[in-house]
């Protein structure tokens, strides 16, 4: 059918578009078919070569195929005198259509051709050099999408490039697998890695390695902002993998960046030619900070250990300690960097920065430098002094005994208590780091959701101790914020900093204050203590947050005096989720988390923090942890909430986008003073409305709602336990139940808990315990669809963020 249409179309040109034999004979020496075509034009009759045959040209070329009106047309084979062959479609003497080119050297092309040039889709094969290109062409060059592959001995293995081309060059997005096993995927320009891309190294030269770089490139080299990670195997002393996050130039670390070391330490500051150069800060694995100025990896001067002024507690500052640390860092910085290795193109590839040596023992108790509970101690000190809005009543303030008004001594007592549990803490950390372990290329440390499992296992979760509140209290600590992502505000990266006290009573060093600080200090000077008033609990034992530090933001209090790195020049960074289940937690963060859990769990019990911590160890941690955890041995443990999400994580993953969308649609976001975190939580009162929307009011019973929220609660703190208490009048029980429900409705769920509730709801609706993929898909689709189709979207008022925003600011 297609041939007939071509014949009809060609016939239209018969009268004018033809070559008579007297003209073709000037070029063609011989035509094998004696039958000629007669073409009548007016009174003249012309004859032309036609039908199938073989034409021999005077120049030595030959053509075998169809001729129409004296022109090559249809299927044919053209052989040039140099041995080049084309076999395929011809149209009016032009090579146009599908065909195959074969060259004398054995290379060949099969695909679409236009006017004799490769154009469209086709495959070029070079058996001599062992490669093949299959894809799109334009004007004889690779252009569009295509795959360039090389032959390798290993069967089934691909080596080559797959991606975009422009004018014969790799350009746009593409993936290249090198013969060495190395791989690059990202943007290209003029056959070179340029733009954003990811490179994996498995071998550099003859040296095996395992490295990854994600970031910007220029002319085949890292240039701009990027992250380089050395994917070493796990070992006894490693908690992280060596990792650099920052700026590059011509393949080396240059500019502003952060280097994370395998032992948990880190360097933040300026780099030049792969060496520390400019102002920088070491944060050791124990949390000790040390600042100084570097030149070619050598320390020129130092500001001594970073000093923190918080409620009268001053970090290490004596001359002996400063000199010891100074000497140690000088030893580290004098080590000459190793020469960089070679990459695929012979370019220099940076090796990891020299890790800082272990800081010399300057404290008898290692926890003295690892922990900082100064914000909690200042909170208790304010309560003891009656600073919560009214004078303290006898017997209602924490009793500090001989250490009253001496927070430094109290911190030392806490550190000593922690030291007595050192062995157990290490075993617990090891155990909970091993369970529910998702592949985590950044390191081998505990992550947030594993600590949530720890809290759940120790039975501290209750209506007054939601995970959302714990996360805020945890991140309030000066040494608890730890992120493996680039953050220009992280510890005042590349700048000298000075920290403000957490209480208005402490004299702040004289300096020019920021606008944010002036606003905060103004409110304090006016006697505004609205954020210092404790929230009344429904009963003694499990309590709400006091909010004593709701209006204190360390990042708001930085005094930036060094203008080496203007903030507008820093790479924009993504806001971090305050409730990130994969938040990294080193051992010191784990211990700090336990201290803050004790503070929050016994927040309205009027005893010192040390007593709260000892009680938590004896009443919650030691009795409730499984024997395998006490011995530090790994054993899978499934809790009711956090473990539930892990168990069904693979099934939940396809629905994560839509579930997160509904969570954010109905949740409320905290207002913050800066762009460091986002804080989304879902009030239980809103979850109740969501249940009624999907299940109806008859299906969304109080019993169902309570059971969903209380999944991880200890038995004695659940709603049902109130009715079982003895020695309490029924009327008082009813009042307690009402107060409990009010507190439960204000309970804030994080997204991780929300996913656990979806699993439990699926079980409830489907009437099964072991959920199948189809059952989960059916329920999630119904859940999402009904919530999206709800006519009136709930209008939820913003609440204050306990970590950053004061109540006064919200008003």
PDB file of C-alpha atoms in Angstrom, residues 361-558:
ATOM      1  CA  UNK A 361      42.618  13.388  78.177  1.00  0.00           C
ATOM      2  CA  UNK A 362      42.084  16.620  80.045  1.00  0.00           C
ATOM      3  CA  UNK A 363      39.095  15.504  82.110  1.00  0.00           C
ATOM      4  CA  UNK A 364      38.810  12.533  84.459  1.00  0.00           C
ATOM      5  CA  UNK A 365      35.188  12.065  83.409  1.00  0.00           C
ATOM      6  CA  UNK A 366      34.744  11.953  79.594  1.00  0.00           C
ATOM      7  CA  UNK A 367      31.096  13.001  79.922  1.00  0.00           C
ATOM      8  CA  UNK A 368      32.248  16.388  81.222  1.00  0.00           C
ATOM      9  CA  UNK A 369      32.921  17.472  77.659  1.00  0.00           C
ATOM     10  CA  UNK A 370      30.316  15.305  75.922  1.00  0.00           C
ATOM     11  CA  UNK A 371      27.210  16.633  77.659  1.00  0.00           C
ATOM     12  CA  UNK A 372      25.644  20.038  78.143  1.00  0.00           C
ATOM     13  CA  UNK A 373      22.407  20.229  80.104  1.00  0.00           C
ATOM     14  CA  UNK A 374      22.841  23.899  80.916  1.00  0.00           C
ATOM     15  CA  UNK A 375      19.478  24.905  79.435  1.00  0.00           C
ATOM     16  CA  UNK A 376      17.654  22.364  81.615  1.00  0.00           C
ATOM     17  CA  UNK A 377      19.590  23.376  84.716  1.00  0.00           C
ATOM     18  CA  UNK A 378      18.894  27.038  84.067  1.00  0.00           C
ATOM     19  CA  UNK A 379      15.220  26.137  83.785  1.00  0.00           C
ATOM     20  CA  UNK A 380      15.249  24.438  87.180  1.00  0.00           C
ATOM     21  CA  UNK A 381      17.253  27.298  88.658  1.00  0.00           C
ATOM     22  CA  UNK A 382      14.605  29.769  87.528  1.00  0.00           C
ATOM     23  CA  UNK A 383      11.902  27.622  89.091  1.00  0.00           C
ATOM     24  CA  UNK A 384      13.894  27.434  92.313  1.00  0.00           C
ATOM     25  CA  UNK A 385      14.157  31.207  92.389  1.00  0.00           C
ATOM     26  CA  UNK A 386      10.442  31.620  91.708  1.00  0.00           C
ATOM     27  CA  UNK A 387      10.974  32.947  88.181  1.00  0.00           C
ATOM     28  CA  UNK A 388       7.931  31.285  86.664  1.00  0.00           C
ATOM     29  CA  UNK A 389       5.687  34.302  87.192  1.00  0.00           C
ATOM     30  CA  UNK A 390       5.027  34.049  90.923  1.00  0.00           C
ATOM     31  CA  UNK A 391       7.079  33.595  94.117  1.00  0.00           C
ATOM     32  CA  UNK A 392       8.164  30.057  94.854  1.00  0.00           C
ATOM     33  CA  UNK A 393       6.138  28.232  97.476  1.00  0.00           C
ATOM     34  CA  UNK A 394       7.778  26.160 100.178  1.00  0.00           C
ATOM     35  CA  UNK A 395       8.361  22.591  99.027  1.00  0.00           C
ATOM     36  CA  UNK A 396       7.562  23.332  95.369  1.00  0.00           C
ATOM     37  CA  UNK A 397      11.048  24.152  94.089  1.00  0.00           C
ATOM     38  CA  UNK A 398      13.749  21.676  93.204  1.00  0.00           C
ATOM     39  CA  UNK A 399      16.038  21.072  96.145  1.00  0.00           C
ATOM     40  CA  UNK A 400      19.649  21.611  95.059  1.00  0.00           C
ATOM     41  CA  UNK A 401      21.091  21.017  98.541  1.00  0.00           C
ATOM     42  CA  UNK A 402      24.752  21.994  98.869  1.00  0.00           C
ATOM     43  CA  UNK A 403      24.867  22.898  95.160  1.00  0.00           C
ATOM     44  CA  UNK A 404      22.045  25.445  95.231  1.00  0.00           C
ATOM     45  CA  UNK A 405      22.850  28.182  92.740  1.00  0.00           C
ATOM     46  CA  UNK A 406      25.850  26.220  91.372  1.00  0.00           C
ATOM     47  CA  UNK A 407      24.786  24.747  88.019  1.00  0.00           C
ATOM     48  CA  UNK A 408      28.357  23.795  87.106  1.00  0.00           C
ATOM     49  CA  UNK A 409      28.599  21.549  90.148  1.00  0.00           C
ATOM     50  CA  UNK A 410      25.165  20.099  89.400  1.00  0.00           C
ATOM     51  CA  UNK A 411      26.289  19.282  85.853  1.00  0.00           C
ATOM     52  CA  UNK A 412      29.330  17.505  87.274  1.00  0.00           C
ATOM     53  CA  UNK A 413      27.057  15.442  89.531  1.00  0.00           C
ATOM     54  CA  UNK A 414      24.971  14.458  86.509  1.00  0.00           C
ATOM     55  CA  UNK A 415      28.106  13.536  84.571  1.00  0.00           C
ATOM     56  CA  UNK A 416      29.297  11.362  87.439  1.00  0.00           C
ATOM     57  CA  UNK A 417      25.926   9.612  87.590  1.00  0.00           C
ATOM     58  CA  UNK A 418      26.061   8.949  83.855  1.00  0.00           C
ATOM     59  CA  UNK A 419      29.566   7.525  84.241  1.00  0.00           C
ATOM     60  CA  UNK A 420      28.284   4.868  86.660  1.00  0.00           C
ATOM     61  CA  UNK A 421      25.973   3.626  83.889  1.00  0.00           C
ATOM     62  CA  UNK A 422      28.641   3.871  81.173  1.00  0.00           C
ATOM     63  CA  UNK A 423      28.707   0.147  80.399  1.00  0.00           C
ATOM     64  CA  UNK A 424      24.923  -0.177  80.164  1.00  0.00           C
ATOM     65  CA  UNK A 425      24.625   2.938  78.001  1.00  0.00           C
ATOM     66  CA  UNK A 426      27.112   1.582  75.464  1.00  0.00           C
ATOM     67  CA  UNK A 427      25.310  -1.748  75.350  1.00  0.00           C
ATOM     68  CA  UNK A 428      21.922  -0.081  74.832  1.00  0.00           C
ATOM     69  CA  UNK A 429      23.302   2.169  72.136  1.00  0.00           C
ATOM     70  CA  UNK A 430      24.821  -0.779  70.306  1.00  0.00           C
ATOM     71  CA  UNK A 431      21.630  -2.807  70.519  1.00  0.00           C
ATOM     72  CA  UNK A 432      19.189  -0.143  69.352  1.00  0.00           C
ATOM     73  CA  UNK A 433      21.572   0.910  66.589  1.00  0.00           C
ATOM     74  CA  UNK A 434      21.439  -2.632  65.222  1.00  0.00           C
ATOM     75  CA  UNK A 435      17.643  -3.057  65.069  1.00  0.00           C
ATOM     76  CA  UNK A 436      15.488  -1.706  62.259  1.00  0.00           C
ATOM     77  CA  UNK A 437      18.653  -0.711  60.410  1.00  0.00           C
ATOM     78  CA  UNK A 438      18.009   0.725  56.991  1.00  0.00           C
ATOM     79  CA  UNK A 439      20.998   1.167  54.683  1.00  0.00           C
ATOM     80  CA  UNK A 440      22.557   4.440  55.763  1.00  0.00           C
ATOM     81  CA  UNK A 441      25.511   5.410  53.617  1.00  0.00           C
ATOM     82  CA  UNK A 442      26.555   8.321  55.832  1.00  0.00           C
ATOM     83  CA  UNK A 443      27.592   6.121  58.723  1.00  0.00           C
ATOM     84  CA  UNK A 444      26.882   3.471  61.309  1.00  0.00           C
ATOM     85  CA  UNK A 445      25.387   5.541  64.102  1.00  0.00           C
ATOM     86  CA  UNK A 446      21.940   5.466  65.654  1.00  0.00           C
ATOM     87  CA  UNK A 447      19.169   7.387  63.889  1.00  0.00           C
ATOM     88  CA  UNK A 448      16.119   9.153  65.268  1.00  0.00           C
ATOM     89  CA  UNK A 449      13.573   6.414  64.828  1.00  0.00           C
ATOM     90  CA  UNK A 450      15.813   3.933  66.665  1.00  0.00           C
ATOM     91  CA  UNK A 451      15.895   6.290  69.635  1.00  0.00           C
ATOM     92  CA  UNK A 452      12.103   6.513  69.419  1.00  0.00           C
ATOM     93  CA  UNK A 453      12.093   2.703  69.677  1.00  0.00           C
ATOM     94  CA  UNK A 454      14.278   3.062  72.758  1.00  0.00           C
ATOM     95  CA  UNK A 455      11.790   5.483  74.351  1.00  0.00           C
ATOM     96  CA  UNK A 456       8.903   3.252  73.441  1.00  0.00           C
ATOM     97  CA  UNK A 457      10.605   0.161  74.850  1.00  0.00           C
ATOM     98  CA  UNK A 458      11.371   1.898  78.143  1.00  0.00           C
ATOM     99  CA  UNK A 459       7.674   2.850  78.484  1.00  0.00           C
ATOM    100  CA  UNK A 460       8.067   6.593  78.923  1.00  0.00           C
ATOM    101  CA  UNK A 461       5.677   7.637  76.158  1.00  0.00           C
ATOM    102  CA  UNK A 462       2.414   8.992  77.512  1.00  0.00           C
ATOM    103  CA  UNK A 463      -0.048  11.807  76.948  1.00  0.00           C
ATOM    104  CA  UNK A 464       2.367  14.270  78.541  1.00  0.00           C
ATOM    105  CA  UNK A 465       5.410  12.863  76.702  1.00  0.00           C
ATOM    106  CA  UNK A 466       4.724  12.888  72.937  1.00  0.00           C
ATOM    107  CA  UNK A 467       7.585  12.330  70.519  1.00  0.00           C
ATOM    108  CA  UNK A 468       6.923  15.769  69.037  1.00  0.00           C
ATOM    109  CA  UNK A 469       7.623  17.450  72.383  1.00  0.00           C
ATOM    110  CA  UNK A 470      10.681  15.304  73.022  1.00  0.00           C
ATOM    111  CA  UNK A 471      12.176  16.283  69.640  1.00  0.00           C
ATOM    112  CA  UNK A 472      11.806  19.961  70.495  1.00  0.00           C
ATOM    113  CA  UNK A 473      13.325  19.574  73.942  1.00  0.00           C
ATOM    114  CA  UNK A 474      16.116  17.452  72.502  1.00  0.00           C
ATOM    115  CA  UNK A 475      17.037  19.940  69.769  1.00  0.00           C
ATOM    116  CA  UNK A 476      17.080  22.748  72.312  1.00  0.00           C
ATOM    117  CA  UNK A 477      20.442  21.486  73.642  1.00  0.00           C
ATOM    118  CA  UNK A 478      23.612  23.261  72.600  1.00  0.00           C
ATOM    119  CA  UNK A 479      25.358  20.007  71.677  1.00  0.00           C
ATOM    120  CA  UNK A 480      22.450  17.962  70.370  1.00  0.00           C
ATOM    121  CA  UNK A 481      22.027  19.470  66.918  1.00  0.00           C
ATOM    122  CA  UNK A 482      23.972  17.264  64.520  1.00  0.00           C
ATOM    123  CA  UNK A 483      23.341  17.137  60.805  1.00  0.00           C
ATOM    124  CA  UNK A 484      25.262  15.579  57.942  1.00  0.00           C
ATOM    125  CA  UNK A 485      23.746  18.067  55.532  1.00  0.00           C
ATOM    126  CA  UNK A 486      25.287  21.388  54.615  1.00  0.00           C
ATOM    127  CA  UNK A 487      24.028  24.167  56.849  1.00  0.00           C
ATOM    128  CA  UNK A 488      25.654  27.617  56.673  1.00  0.00           C
ATOM    129  CA  UNK A 489      24.455  28.373  60.189  1.00  0.00           C
ATOM    130  CA  UNK A 490      25.863  25.159  61.672  1.00  0.00           C
ATOM    131  CA  UNK A 491      27.991  26.300  64.595  1.00  0.00           C
ATOM    132  CA  UNK A 492      28.497  29.659  62.850  1.00  0.00           C
ATOM    133  CA  UNK A 493      30.286  27.979  59.987  1.00  0.00           C
ATOM    134  CA  UNK A 494      33.392  29.853  58.960  1.00  0.00           C
ATOM    135  CA  UNK A 495      32.718  32.715  61.359  1.00  0.00           C
ATOM    136  CA  UNK A 496      33.715  33.742  64.823  1.00  0.00           C
ATOM    137  CA  UNK A 497      30.724  33.434  67.092  1.00  0.00           C
ATOM    138  CA  UNK A 498      29.646  34.467  70.508  1.00  0.00           C
ATOM    139  CA  UNK A 499      26.740  32.834  72.268  1.00  0.00           C
ATOM    140  CA  UNK A 500      24.216  34.624  74.371  1.00  0.00           C
ATOM    141  CA  UNK A 501      23.169  33.434  77.784  1.00  0.00           C
ATOM    142  CA  UNK A 502      19.904  31.554  78.101  1.00  0.00           C
ATOM    143  CA  UNK A 503      18.752  33.687  81.037  1.00  0.00           C
ATOM    144  CA  UNK A 504      18.308  37.456  81.427  1.00  0.00           C
ATOM    145  CA  UNK A 505      20.108  37.402  84.798  1.00  0.00           C
ATOM    146  CA  UNK A 506      23.503  36.639  83.233  1.00  0.00           C
ATOM    147  CA  UNK A 507      25.553  39.608  82.060  1.00  0.00           C
ATOM    148  CA  UNK A 508      26.184  39.434  78.323  1.00  0.00           C
ATOM    149  CA  UNK A 509      29.509  40.640  76.940  1.00  0.00           C
ATOM    150  CA  UNK A 510      29.380  44.113  75.454  1.00  0.00           C
ATOM    151  CA  UNK A 511      29.052  44.065  71.732  1.00  0.00           C
ATOM    152  CA  UNK A 512      26.818  45.250  68.939  1.00  0.00           C
ATOM    153  CA  UNK A 513      23.671  43.181  69.100  1.00  0.00           C
ATOM    154  CA  UNK A 514      21.639  41.838  66.216  1.00  0.00           C
ATOM    155  CA  UNK A 515      18.130  43.109  65.579  1.00  0.00           C
ATOM    156  CA  UNK A 516      16.682  39.744  66.618  1.00  0.00           C
ATOM    157  CA  UNK A 517      18.585  39.828  69.896  1.00  0.00           C
ATOM    158  CA  UNK A 518      17.454  43.348  70.659  1.00  0.00           C
ATOM    159  CA  UNK A 519      13.848  42.331  70.175  1.00  0.00           C
ATOM    160  CA  UNK A 520      14.241  39.314  72.425  1.00  0.00           C
ATOM    161  CA  UNK A 521      16.137  41.185  75.113  1.00  0.00           C
ATOM    162  CA  UNK A 522      13.613  44.011  75.025  1.00  0.00           C
ATOM    163  CA  UNK A 523      10.831  41.569  75.878  1.00  0.00           C
ATOM    164  CA  UNK A 524      12.856  40.117  78.738  1.00  0.00           C
ATOM    165  CA  UNK A 525      13.785  43.524  80.113  1.00  0.00           C
ATOM    166  CA  UNK A 526      10.090  44.420  80.221  1.00  0.00           C
ATOM    167  CA  UNK A 527       9.530  41.457  82.499  1.00  0.00           C
ATOM    168  CA  UNK A 528       7.681  39.371  79.935  1.00  0.00           C
ATOM    169  CA  UNK A 529       7.792  35.853  81.400  1.00  0.00           C
ATOM    170  CA  UNK A 530       4.744  34.475  79.598  1.00  0.00           C
ATOM    171  CA  UNK A 531       6.780  31.655  78.087  1.00  0.00           C
ATOM    172  CA  UNK A 532       8.178  30.674  81.497  1.00  0.00           C
ATOM    173  CA  UNK A 533       4.872  29.579  83.021  1.00  0.00           C
ATOM    174  CA  UNK A 534       4.461  25.789  83.352  1.00  0.00           C
ATOM    175  CA  UNK A 535       1.416  24.145  81.809  1.00  0.00           C
ATOM    176  CA  UNK A 536      -0.783  22.349  84.342  1.00  0.00           C
ATOM    177  CA  UNK A 537      -0.861  18.580  83.837  1.00  0.00           C
ATOM    178  CA  UNK A 538      -3.944  16.383  84.093  1.00  0.00           C
ATOM    179  CA  UNK A 539      -2.391  14.734  87.165  1.00  0.00           C
ATOM    180  CA  UNK A 540       0.988  14.245  88.808  1.00  0.00           C
ATOM    181  CA  UNK A 541       3.505  11.936  87.221  1.00  0.00           C
ATOM    182  CA  UNK A 542       3.396  12.715  83.497  1.00  0.00           C
ATOM    183  CA  UNK A 543       3.510  16.312  82.487  1.00  0.00           C
ATOM    184  CA  UNK A 544       3.386  18.965  79.800  1.00  0.00           C
ATOM    185  CA  UNK A 545       6.318  21.161  78.785  1.00  0.00           C
ATOM    186  CA  UNK A 546       7.080  24.185  80.948  1.00  0.00           C
ATOM    187  CA  UNK A 547       8.094  26.186  77.898  1.00  0.00           C
ATOM    188  CA  UNK A 548      10.920  27.804  79.874  1.00  0.00           C
ATOM    189  CA  UNK A 549      13.120  28.099  76.806  1.00  0.00           C
ATOM    190  CA  UNK A 550      10.475  28.424  74.126  1.00  0.00           C
ATOM    191  CA  UNK A 551      11.724  31.917  73.325  1.00  0.00           C
ATOM    192  CA  UNK A 552      15.436  31.096  73.149  1.00  0.00           C
ATOM    193  CA  UNK A 553      17.018  30.381  69.792  1.00  0.00           C
ATOM    194  CA  UNK A 554      20.791  29.827  69.745  1.00  0.00           C
ATOM    195  CA  UNK A 555      20.890  30.576  66.025  1.00  0.00           C
ATOM    196  CA  UNK A 556      19.156  33.920  66.665  1.00  0.00           C
ATOM    197  CA  UNK A 557      21.871  34.813  69.155  1.00  0.00           C
ATOM    198  CA  UNK A 558      24.967  34.529  66.986  1.00  0.00           C
TER     199      UNK A 558
END
